[in-house]
Structures are given as C-alpha cells and as structure tokens.
C-alpha cells in the first residue's frame, strides 16, 4: 500500500469525490507499521483515513456516503459497487447502496479508487493524468517485490506481534 499510494500522490493522482474511501486495518499493529513506514499521509491524501479496526468496513461501519450521491443512486436505480480487501462481497453488506462488491488486494483497492471505476483495463488505460496531462498507468506506480520486501523488512517486525 505504502509504495503505491506514495507513487500515486507523487504523480499527481487523486481519488474522485464520488468514490467512498476508508481504511480499517486488522489491528493496531498494522496501524503502527503503516505510520512507521510513512504511508499514512499518502493514504490520507487519497482519502483512505483509518476509520476503525477489523471488520469495520466489511460490516458496513465505514461511514455514510454523500447524500447527493446516495439519492442519485437510488433515484436512477444504479448498480454501484464496492472494491474491498475484506471478505464481504454480497449485496448491501458494506453499504446499502452497493449492489455488487469485488474483493481485491489492498493495492488493487487503491488502484480502482484512483481509476474511479471497475470497468478499466489496467494494461491499456491510465489511472489518470499528471499535471502536465501525461497519462499514469498502474504499471508505473506498482511497487516491485524488492520495494515491498524492503518496507516489510524495515517496518513489519515480528516482535511487534508479541507486544
């Protein structure tokens, strides 16, 4: 998450206002290493604020969506979806207005939020554009395994789980 969120922000990407975002880590340990690794400011810049722990989001406790958006969904009978890294993918579970839900890795949750749609081919379509108008593709901001391992080795310390 850290590297993708950071690279997205540094490339000028943001999440559109009609996309509901939240973050509910599995435990305080996760929050600890997210903070220690420096990811929290980038996640917050993208709208992924920590709203609680554990099953907050997957049981629908991540907070409301904007009333105008909810009214538009209901009035037009839109099929709107959620993309989450939890385990609740049935209609209405994470929010009454979500009629479809997709389970994805945390990195892909961020990628879909940046794209603003699940109807995207990440290989051929950009997530958005830089300030100069040039496109930003997922492959440009996707962290390498070495980058991920560096963060894991430095910040995700097995001893933290014993505290």
Coordinates of C-alpha atoms in Angstrom, one line a residue:
X1 CA 0.0 0.0 0.0
X2 CA 2.7 2.4 1.0
X3 CA 4.6 2.5 -2.2
X4 CA 1.6 2.5 -4.5
X5 CA -0.1 5.3 -2.5
X6 CA 3.1 7.4 -2.4
X7 CA 3.8 6.9 -6.1
X8 CA 0.2 7.8 -6.9
X9 CA 0.4 11.1 -4.9
X10 CA 3.8 12.0 -6.3
X11 CA 2.4 11.5 -9.8
X12 CA -0.4 13.9 -9.1
X13 CA -3.2 11.3 -8.9
X14 CA -6.2 11.6 -6.6
X15 CA -9.4 9.9 -5.9
X16 CA -12.5 11.5 -7.3
X17 CA -15.0 12.9 -4.8
X18 CA -17.8 10.4 -5.6
X19 CA -15.6 7.5 -4.6
X20 CA -16.1 6.4 -0.9
X21 CA -12.8 5.5 0.7
X22 CA -11.9 4.2 4.1
X23 CA -9.3 2.1 5.8
X24 CA -9.9 -0.3 8.7
X25 CA -6.7 -2.3 9.4
X26 CA -6.9 -5.7 11.0
X27 CA -5.3 -4.4 14.2
X28 CA -3.3 -1.6 15.9
X29 CA -0.1 -3.4 14.9
X30 CA -1.0 -2.7 11.2
X31 CA -1.6 1.0 12.1
X32 CA 1.8 1.0 13.8
X33 CA 3.8 -0.2 10.8
X34 CA 1.7 2.0 8.4
X35 CA 2.6 5.0 10.5
X36 CA 6.3 4.0 11.0
X37 CA 6.7 3.4 7.3
X38 CA 5.4 6.8 6.4
X39 CA 2.4 5.6 4.4
X40 CA -0.4 7.3 6.4
X41 CA 0.0 10.8 4.9
X42 CA -0.2 9.4 1.4
X43 CA -3.2 7.2 2.2
X44 CA -4.9 10.2 3.8
X45 CA -4.1 12.3 0.8
X46 CA -6.0 9.8 -1.3
X47 CA -8.9 9.7 1.2
X48 CA -8.0 6.4 2.9
X49 CA -8.4 7.6 6.5
X50 CA -8.3 5.0 9.3
X51 CA -11.9 4.6 10.5
X52 CA -11.5 1.7 12.9
X53 CA -10.2 -1.8 13.1
X54 CA -11.1 -5.3 11.9
X55 CA -14.4 -5.7 10.2
X56 CA -15.4 -2.1 10.3
X57 CA -15.8 -1.7 6.5
X58 CA -16.9 -5.2 5.7
X59 CA -19.9 -5.0 8.0
X60 CA -20.9 -1.5 6.8
X61 CA -19.4 0.7 9.5
X62 CA -17.1 2.8 7.4
X63 CA -19.4 5.8 7.4
X64 CA -22.0 7.3 5.1
X65 CA -21.7 8.3 1.5
X66 CA -22.6 11.8 0.4
X67 CA -26.4 12.3 0.4
X68 CA -26.4 13.6 -3.1
X69 CA -24.6 10.5 -4.3
X70 CA -26.9 8.2 -2.4
X71 CA -30.0 10.0 -3.8
X72 CA -28.7 9.8 -7.3
X73 CA -28.0 6.0 -6.9
X74 CA -31.5 5.4 -5.5
X75 CA -33.4 7.7 -8.0
X76 CA -31.7 6.2 -11.0
X77 CA -31.6 2.6 -9.7
X78 CA -27.9 2.5 -10.4
X79 CA -25.9 -0.7 -9.8
X80 CA -22.9 0.7 -7.9
X81 CA -20.2 -1.4 -6.4
X82 CA -17.5 -1.6 -3.8
X83 CA -14.0 -2.8 -4.1
X84 CA -12.6 -4.0 -0.8
X85 CA -9.9 -6.2 0.6
X86 CA -12.2 -7.7 3.2
X87 CA -14.3 -10.8 2.8
X88 CA -17.9 -9.5 2.4
X89 CA -18.9 -9.4 -1.3
X90 CA -22.6 -9.7 -1.2
X91 CA -25.2 -7.0 -2.0
X92 CA -25.7 -4.3 0.6
X93 CA -23.2 -5.7 3.2
X94 CA -20.7 -2.9 3.2
X95 CA -23.3 -0.3 2.3
X96 CA -27.0 -0.4 1.4
X97 CA -26.3 1.3 -1.9
X98 CA -23.7 -1.2 -3.1
X99 CA -25.3 -3.9 -5.2
X100 CA -22.1 -5.5 -6.3
X101 CA -18.8 -5.9 -4.5
X102 CA -15.4 -7.0 -5.7
X103 CA -12.7 -8.5 -3.4
X104 CA -9.2 -7.3 -4.2
X105 CA -5.7 -6.9 -2.7
X106 CA -5.1 -3.6 -0.8
X107 CA -3.0 -2.3 -3.7
X108 CA -5.8 -3.0 -6.2
X109 CA -8.4 -1.4 -3.9
X110 CA -6.3 1.8 -4.2
X111 CA -5.9 1.4 -8.0
X112 CA -9.6 1.0 -8.6
X113 CA -10.3 4.0 -6.3
X114 CA -7.9 6.1 -8.4
X115 CA -9.4 4.9 -11.6
X116 CA -12.9 5.7 -10.3
X117 CA -14.3 2.6 -12.0
X118 CA -14.0 -1.2 -12.1
X119 CA -14.6 -1.0 -15.9
X120 CA -10.9 -0.5 -16.7
X121 CA -8.2 -2.4 -18.4
X122 CA -5.1 -1.5 -16.4
X123 CA -2.8 -2.6 -19.2
X124 CA -4.2 -0.2 -21.8
X125 CA -6.0 2.5 -19.8
X126 CA -4.4 5.1 -17.5
X127 CA -5.5 5.6 -13.9
X128 CA -5.4 9.3 -14.5
X129 CA -3.1 12.1 -15.7
X130 CA -0.2 14.0 -14.3
X131 CA -0.4 17.8 -14.0
X132 CA 1.2 18.1 -17.5
X133 CA -1.5 15.9 -19.0
X134 CA 0.6 12.8 -19.5
X135 CA -1.1 9.5 -18.5
X136 CA -0.2 7.5 -15.4
X137 CA -0.6 3.7 -15.8
X138 CA -0.8 1.2 -13.0
X139 CA 2.4 -0.4 -14.1
X140 CA 4.3 2.9 -13.5
X141 CA 3.3 3.1 -9.8
X142 CA 3.0 -0.6 -8.9
X143 CA 5.8 -1.5 -6.4
X144 CA 8.4 -4.1 -7.2
X145 CA 8.8 -7.1 -5.0
X146 CA 12.2 -5.7 -3.8
X147 CA 10.5 -2.4 -2.8
X148 CA 7.8 -4.3 -0.9
X149 CA 10.4 -6.5 0.8
X150 CA 12.5 -3.5 1.9
X151 CA 9.4 -2.0 3.6
X152 CA 8.5 -5.3 5.2
X153 CA 12.0 -5.9 6.5
X154 CA 12.3 -2.4 7.9
X155 CA 8.8 -1.9 9.4
X156 CA 6.9 -5.1 9.8
X157 CA 8.9 -6.6 12.6
X158 CA 7.8 -9.9 14.0
X159 CA 8.5 -8.7 17.6
X160 CA 5.6 -6.1 17.2
X161 CA 3.1 -9.0 17.3
X162 CA 4.4 -10.1 20.7
X163 CA 3.6 -6.7 22.4

